[in-house]
Coordinates of C-alpha atoms and ligand atoms in Angstrom, one line a residue:
M2 CA 110.3 123.3 101.2
W3 CA 112.3 122.2 98.1
T4 CA 112.2 123.3 94.6
N5 CA 112.3 121.4 91.4
D6 CA 115.8 120.8 90.2
S7 CA 115.4 122.0 86.7
P8 CA 116.0 125.8 86.9
G9 CA 113.6 128.3 85.5
T10 CA 110.4 126.2 85.6
G11 CA 109.0 128.0 88.6
L12 CA 107.7 124.7 90.0
T13 CA 107.8 124.3 93.8
S14 CA 106.7 121.8 96.3
E15 CA 106.3 122.0 100.0
K16 CA 105.3 119.6 102.8
T17 CA 103.6 120.9 105.9
L18 CA 101.8 119.3 108.8
F19 CA 98.0 119.5 108.2
G20 CA 96.8 117.8 111.3
T21 CA 96.9 114.9 113.7
M22 CA 94.7 111.8 113.7
P23 CA 92.9 110.7 116.9
D24 CA 95.6 108.0 117.3
G25 CA 98.4 110.5 117.0
S26 CA 99.4 109.8 113.4
K27 CA 100.4 112.9 111.5
V28 CA 98.7 114.0 108.3
D29 CA 100.8 115.9 105.8
E30 CA 99.9 118.4 103.2
Y31 CA 101.8 118.7 100.0
T32 CA 101.5 122.0 98.2
L33 CA 102.5 122.1 94.6
A34 CA 102.8 125.3 92.6
N35 CA 103.8 126.5 89.2
A36 CA 104.8 129.8 87.6
H37 CA 101.3 130.6 86.5
Q38 CA 100.0 131.0 90.1
M39 CA 98.4 127.6 90.0
K40 CA 98.7 125.9 93.4
V41 CA 97.2 122.6 94.6
S42 CA 97.3 120.9 98.0
I43 CA 97.1 117.2 98.6
L44 CA 96.6 115.4 102.0
S45 CA 98.1 112.1 103.0
Y46 CA 94.7 111.4 104.6
G47 CA 92.3 110.1 102.0
G48 CA 94.6 111.2 99.2
I49 CA 92.4 114.3 99.4
L50 CA 92.9 117.1 96.9
Q51 CA 92.3 119.8 99.5
S52 CA 92.6 122.9 97.3
I53 CA 93.1 124.0 93.7
V54 CA 93.9 127.7 93.3
V55 CA 93.8 129.0 89.8
P56 CA 93.7 132.5 88.3
D57 CA 90.7 133.8 86.3
K58 CA 90.9 135.8 83.1
R59 CA 91.8 139.0 85.1
G60 CA 94.5 137.2 87.1
K61 CA 92.3 137.0 90.2
L62 CA 92.9 133.8 92.2
A63 CA 90.3 131.5 93.6
D64 CA 90.2 128.1 95.1
V65 CA 87.9 126.1 92.8
S66 CA 87.6 123.0 94.9
L67 CA 85.2 122.4 97.8
G68 CA 86.5 121.1 101.1
F69 CA 87.7 122.0 104.6
D70 CA 90.5 123.9 106.2
R71 CA 90.9 121.5 109.1
L72 CA 91.5 117.8 109.4
E73 CA 88.8 117.5 112.1
D74 CA 86.2 118.4 109.5
Y75 CA 87.4 115.8 107.0
L76 CA 87.2 113.2 109.8
Q77 CA 83.4 113.9 110.1
P78 CA 80.9 112.5 107.6
N79 CA 81.2 114.5 104.4
P80 CA 80.4 113.8 100.8
Y81 CA 83.9 112.7 99.7
F82 CA 85.3 116.2 99.2
G83 CA 88.4 115.8 97.0
A84 CA 89.1 112.2 98.1
I85 CA 90.5 109.2 96.3
V86 CA 87.7 106.7 96.2
G87 CA 88.2 103.0 96.1
R88 CA 88.6 100.0 96.1
F89 CA 85.4 100.3 94.0
A90 CA 84.2 103.8 93.1
N91 CA 80.5 104.3 92.6
R92 CA 77.8 101.8 93.4
I93 CA 77.7 98.0 93.7
A94 CA 74.1 96.8 93.9
K95 CA 73.3 95.6 97.4
G96 CA 77.0 95.5 98.0
R97 CA 77.0 92.0 96.4
F98 CA 78.9 90.4 93.6
A99 CA 80.4 87.0 92.6
L100 CA 83.9 86.5 91.4
D101 CA 85.4 83.1 90.3
G102 CA 82.1 81.6 91.6
K103 CA 82.5 83.0 95.1
P104 CA 80.1 85.4 96.6
Y105 CA 81.4 88.7 98.2
Q106 CA 79.5 91.2 100.4
I107 CA 80.6 94.8 100.8
P108 CA 78.9 96.6 103.7
I109 CA 76.1 98.7 102.4
N110 CA 76.3 102.5 103.0
D111 CA 74.0 104.1 100.5
G112 CA 70.4 103.0 100.8
P113 CA 70.4 99.3 99.7
N114 CA 73.8 99.6 98.0
A115 CA 77.5 99.9 98.6
L116 CA 79.0 103.2 97.5
H117 CA 82.6 104.2 97.0
G118 CA 84.1 101.0 98.4
G119 CA 81.9 100.8 101.5
P120 CA 81.8 102.8 104.8
E121 CA 85.6 102.7 105.3
G122 CA 86.9 103.3 101.8
F123 CA 90.2 104.6 100.6
D124 CA 89.0 108.1 101.3
K125 CA 89.3 107.4 105.0
K126 CA 92.8 105.9 105.0
L127 CA 96.1 107.4 105.9
W128 CA 98.4 107.0 102.8
E129 CA 102.2 106.9 102.8
A130 CA 103.4 110.0 100.9
R131 CA 106.6 111.1 99.3
P132 CA 107.5 113.9 97.0
V133 CA 108.4 113.2 93.4
T134 CA 109.7 115.6 90.7
G135 CA 110.4 115.5 86.9
A136 CA 111.6 117.8 84.2
N137 CA 108.5 119.9 84.0
W138 CA 106.4 118.8 86.9
V139 CA 106.3 118.4 90.7
G140 CA 104.2 115.8 92.5
V141 CA 103.4 113.6 95.4
E142 CA 103.1 109.8 95.3
L143 CA 100.7 108.1 97.7
T144 CA 100.7 104.4 98.5
Y145 CA 98.2 102.3 100.4
L146 CA 98.1 98.6 101.0
S147 CA 94.4 97.5 101.3
P148 CA 94.5 94.1 103.1
D149 CA 92.8 91.0 101.8
G150 CA 89.2 91.1 103.0
E151 CA 89.1 94.8 103.8
M152 CA 85.5 96.0 103.2
G153 CA 84.8 92.5 102.0
F154 CA 87.0 92.7 98.9
P155 CA 89.3 89.8 98.1
G156 CA 93.1 90.1 97.7
N157 CA 95.8 92.3 99.1
L158 CA 95.7 95.4 96.8
R159 CA 98.8 97.6 96.7
V160 CA 97.7 101.0 95.4
T161 CA 99.7 103.9 94.2
V162 CA 98.3 107.3 93.3
R163 CA 100.5 110.0 91.9
Y164 CA 99.4 113.6 91.7
T165 CA 101.5 115.8 89.5
L166 CA 101.3 119.5 88.7
H167 CA 102.8 120.5 85.4
E168 CA 104.3 123.7 84.0
D169 CA 101.4 123.9 81.5
D170 CA 98.6 124.0 84.2
R171 CA 97.8 120.3 84.0
L172 CA 97.0 118.5 87.2
Q173 CA 97.4 114.8 86.4
I174 CA 96.4 111.8 88.6
H175 CA 97.9 108.5 87.8
Y176 CA 96.5 105.4 89.7
S177 CA 98.1 102.0 89.7
A178 CA 97.4 98.8 91.6
V179 CA 98.5 95.2 91.9
T180 CA 96.8 92.3 93.7
D181 CA 97.6 88.8 94.9
K182 CA 94.1 87.4 94.3
D183 CA 91.4 88.1 91.7
T184 CA 89.5 91.3 92.8
V185 CA 87.6 94.2 91.4
V186 CA 89.1 97.7 91.2
N187 CA 87.6 101.1 90.2
L188 CA 89.6 104.1 91.4
T189 CA 88.7 107.8 91.0
N190 CA 89.0 111.2 92.5
H191 CA 85.9 112.9 94.0
T192 CA 86.8 116.6 93.8
Y193 CA 83.8 119.0 93.6
F194 CA 84.7 121.9 91.3
N195 CA 83.1 125.3 91.2
L196 CA 85.0 127.4 88.7
A197 CA 83.6 130.7 90.1
G198 CA 85.2 129.8 93.4
A199 CA 84.2 127.3 96.0
G200 CA 81.4 128.7 98.1
S201 CA 80.4 131.4 95.6
G202 CA 77.0 129.9 94.8
T203 CA 75.7 127.3 92.4
V204 CA 77.4 126.0 89.2
L205 CA 74.1 126.2 87.2
E206 CA 75.5 128.9 84.9
Q207 CA 78.8 127.1 84.2
V208 CA 78.8 125.5 80.7
A209 CA 79.5 121.9 80.3
Q210 CA 80.4 119.8 77.3
I211 CA 80.6 116.0 77.7
N212 CA 82.1 114.1 74.8
A213 CA 79.6 111.2 75.2
D214 CA 76.7 110.1 73.0
R215 CA 75.4 107.5 75.5
F216 CA 74.9 106.9 79.2
T217 CA 73.9 104.1 81.5
P218 CA 70.3 104.7 82.7
V219 CA 69.7 103.9 86.4
D220 CA 66.9 102.7 88.7
S221 CA 65.6 104.7 91.6
S222 CA 68.6 103.6 93.8
L223 CA 71.0 104.8 91.0
I224 CA 72.1 101.3 90.0
P225 CA 72.4 100.9 86.2
T226 CA 69.5 99.0 84.6
G227 CA 72.1 97.4 82.3
E228 CA 70.9 99.3 79.2
V229 CA 72.9 101.8 77.3
Q230 CA 70.9 104.7 76.0
P231 CA 71.6 107.7 73.7
V232 CA 71.7 111.1 75.4
Q233 CA 70.1 112.7 72.3
G234 CA 66.8 114.2 73.1
T235 CA 67.3 114.0 76.9
P236 CA 68.6 116.6 79.4
L237 CA 71.8 114.5 79.5
D238 CA 72.8 115.7 76.1
F239 CA 75.9 117.8 76.7
T240 CA 77.5 116.9 73.3
A241 CA 77.3 120.6 72.6
P242 CA 78.2 123.1 75.3
M243 CA 75.2 123.7 77.6
P244 CA 74.8 125.5 81.0
I245 CA 74.6 122.9 83.7
G246 CA 71.3 124.5 84.9
A247 CA 69.6 124.6 81.5
H248 CA 67.6 121.5 82.0
I249 CA 68.5 120.3 85.5
Q250 CA 64.9 120.8 86.6
A251 CA 63.3 119.1 83.6
N252 CA 60.5 116.7 84.2
D253 CA 62.7 113.7 83.5
R254 CA 62.6 110.4 85.4
Q255 CA 66.4 110.0 85.5
L256 CA 66.9 113.5 86.9
K257 CA 64.3 112.8 89.6
Y258 CA 66.1 109.5 90.5
A259 CA 69.2 111.5 91.0
E260 CA 67.5 114.1 93.1
P261 CA 63.8 113.5 93.8
K262 CA 62.9 117.0 94.8
Q263 CA 64.6 119.4 92.5
G264 CA 66.4 117.2 90.0
G265 CA 70.0 116.9 89.3
Y266 CA 72.8 115.1 87.4
D267 CA 74.4 112.0 88.9
F268 CA 75.0 109.6 86.0
N269 CA 77.6 107.7 84.1
W270 CA 78.3 108.9 80.6
L271 CA 80.1 106.6 78.1
L272 CA 82.9 108.6 76.7
N273 CA 83.2 108.6 72.9
H274 CA 87.0 108.4 72.8
R275 CA 87.3 105.9 75.6
G276 CA 90.8 105.1 76.5
D277 CA 92.3 107.9 74.4
L278 CA 94.1 110.3 76.7
E279 CA 94.6 112.8 73.9
A280 CA 90.9 113.2 73.2
L281 CA 88.7 115.7 75.2
A282 CA 86.4 113.9 77.7
V283 CA 84.7 116.9 79.4
R284 CA 85.1 120.6 79.4
V285 CA 83.4 123.0 81.8
A286 CA 83.7 126.8 81.5
D287 CA 82.6 129.6 83.7
P288 CA 81.7 132.5 81.4
E289 CA 82.0 135.1 84.1
S290 CA 85.5 134.3 85.4
G291 CA 86.7 132.7 82.2
R292 CA 88.0 129.7 84.1
T293 CA 87.9 126.5 82.2
I294 CA 88.6 122.9 83.2
E295 CA 89.2 120.2 80.6
M296 CA 89.3 116.5 81.6
H297 CA 91.1 113.8 79.7
T298 CA 91.2 110.3 80.9
T299 CA 92.0 106.7 80.0
E300 CA 88.7 105.6 81.6
P301 CA 85.7 104.6 79.6
G302 CA 83.2 106.6 81.7
V303 CA 82.6 109.7 83.8
Q304 CA 80.2 110.3 86.6
F305 CA 79.1 113.8 86.3
Y306 CA 77.4 114.7 89.6
S307 CA 75.9 118.2 90.2
G308 CA 76.3 118.3 94.0
N309 CA 72.6 117.4 94.5
F310 CA 73.1 116.5 98.1
L311 CA 74.9 119.6 99.2
T312 CA 72.6 121.5 101.5
G313 CA 74.3 124.7 102.3
T314 CA 74.8 123.6 105.9
L315 CA 78.4 122.2 106.0
K316 CA 80.9 124.9 106.8
G317 CA 83.7 124.7 104.3
K318 CA 87.0 126.5 103.7
Q319 CA 87.1 130.1 104.9
G320 CA 83.8 129.5 106.7
L321 CA 81.9 129.4 103.4
T322 CA 79.0 127.1 102.9
Y323 CA 78.2 125.0 99.8
A324 CA 74.9 125.5 98.2
H325 CA 72.7 122.8 96.7
W326 CA 74.3 122.4 93.2
G327 CA 77.3 124.3 94.5
G328 CA 79.9 122.1 92.9
F329 CA 80.2 119.4 90.2
T330 CA 82.3 116.3 90.2
L331 CA 84.0 114.7 87.1
E332 CA 84.7 111.2 88.3
A333 CA 86.6 109.3 85.6
Q334 CA 85.7 105.7 86.1
H335 CA 84.6 102.3 84.9
Y336 CA 80.8 102.0 84.9
P337 CA 78.9 101.7 88.2
D338 CA 78.0 98.2 89.3
S339 CA 80.4 96.6 86.7
P340 CA 81.0 93.5 88.9
N341 CA 77.3 92.6 88.3
Q342 CA 77.0 93.7 84.7
P343 CA 79.1 91.3 82.6
H344 CA 78.6 93.3 79.4
F345 CA 80.2 96.4 80.9
P346 CA 84.0 96.8 80.5
S347 CA 85.6 94.5 83.1
T348 CA 86.8 95.8 86.5
V349 CA 88.4 92.5 87.4
L350 CA 92.1 92.7 88.3
S351 CA 94.1 89.4 88.6
P352 CA 97.5 88.6 90.0
G353 CA 100.2 89.5 87.5
E354 CA 98.2 92.3 85.9
A355 CA 98.6 96.0 86.6
Y356 CA 95.7 98.3 87.1
S357 CA 96.4 101.7 85.5
Q358 CA 94.3 104.8 85.0
T359 CA 95.4 108.3 84.2
T360 CA 93.2 111.4 84.4
V361 CA 94.2 114.9 83.6
Y362 CA 92.5 118.1 84.6
K363 CA 93.8 121.0 82.6
F364 CA 93.0 124.6 83.6
R365 CA 92.8 127.7 81.5
A366 CA 91.5 131.2 81.9
N367 CA 90.2 133.0 78.8
Ligands
BGC408 C1 77.5 109.7 93.7 C2 76.4 110.5 94.4 C3 76.8 110.7 95.8 C4 78.1 111.4 95.9 C5 78.6 111.7 97.3 C6 78.8 110.5 93.9 O1 79.8 109.9 93.2 O2 77.3 109.4 92.4 O3 75.2 109.8 94.3 O4 75.8 111.4 96.5 O5 79.1 110.7 95.2 O6 78.5 110.7 98.1

């Protein structure tokens, strides 16, 4: 355990052993805390954000992120709880794309498509980890070298992800990467949030606002059709605050594509202030506990996913189960299938360039 060197900030950071991989490698857990009782844990396996404990308006603490207590559970198939996803977050149609005239094939793992970088993505890698500190923050820096050809992607990609917890209740994730060959990169974090507390039920009454006038409609396999459509007049219109559950079961083709039985959200919204880290991207508030999360990002889009494939069967932290719609993700990202959609913002990274993305999750209770 060590404390931040600037006195009085109340920031602390601690490294403990979380578990051991089947090959004997150790998985560390970094726990970062601030003076406002906010406490987050990050694992060197998958860069997983394992817990986010925040107070509510009465000062009552709850862990608002879904996940597991034990490494063994993270090693089993699970829906990317808290993980860093890459090399390419979200879907690539049929796992295929061409770059500099050469075809590439990513192994498919989601119906006909490749999802989140293929079956062995960054969420399943053991990252190098080291503590970092600053004047008003504590953090952990994770690095991973993805070799040329891993999951079919070209180029050795050196990736750094820095999680920092700040005095003012911001949890910031900064991603950077460099390559030695042209490649495609789209990195994000896949935390499922439930502001009432993970495992406390659905998020349908939590109120979301997404600062986006448009979205990329999808086909039945959740690949963008290539069009960009206004959200106005659709159940995707969160430009004004609206409970997540207000229209989730509307008779709408997009919602049915996302979840054929009961409907759900699983789409890419085009943020209005794309690139501007100062502008609000998304806010979600839980009226009951008063907990609020605000997301800011340098990315042009966000995948807002309402936990449609949670089934209430996986046993999560403290033995709690996660209901259908029991968590939402805010995956700051470039648009899905960008490598096949030349009119979408480019996800190509070339040697000599630096990939950089910053996303901030700010917590409040009021
Ligand atoms: C996707 C969902 C998928 C989930 C977990 C999300 O990013 O958009 O369709 O079910 O990840 O795999």
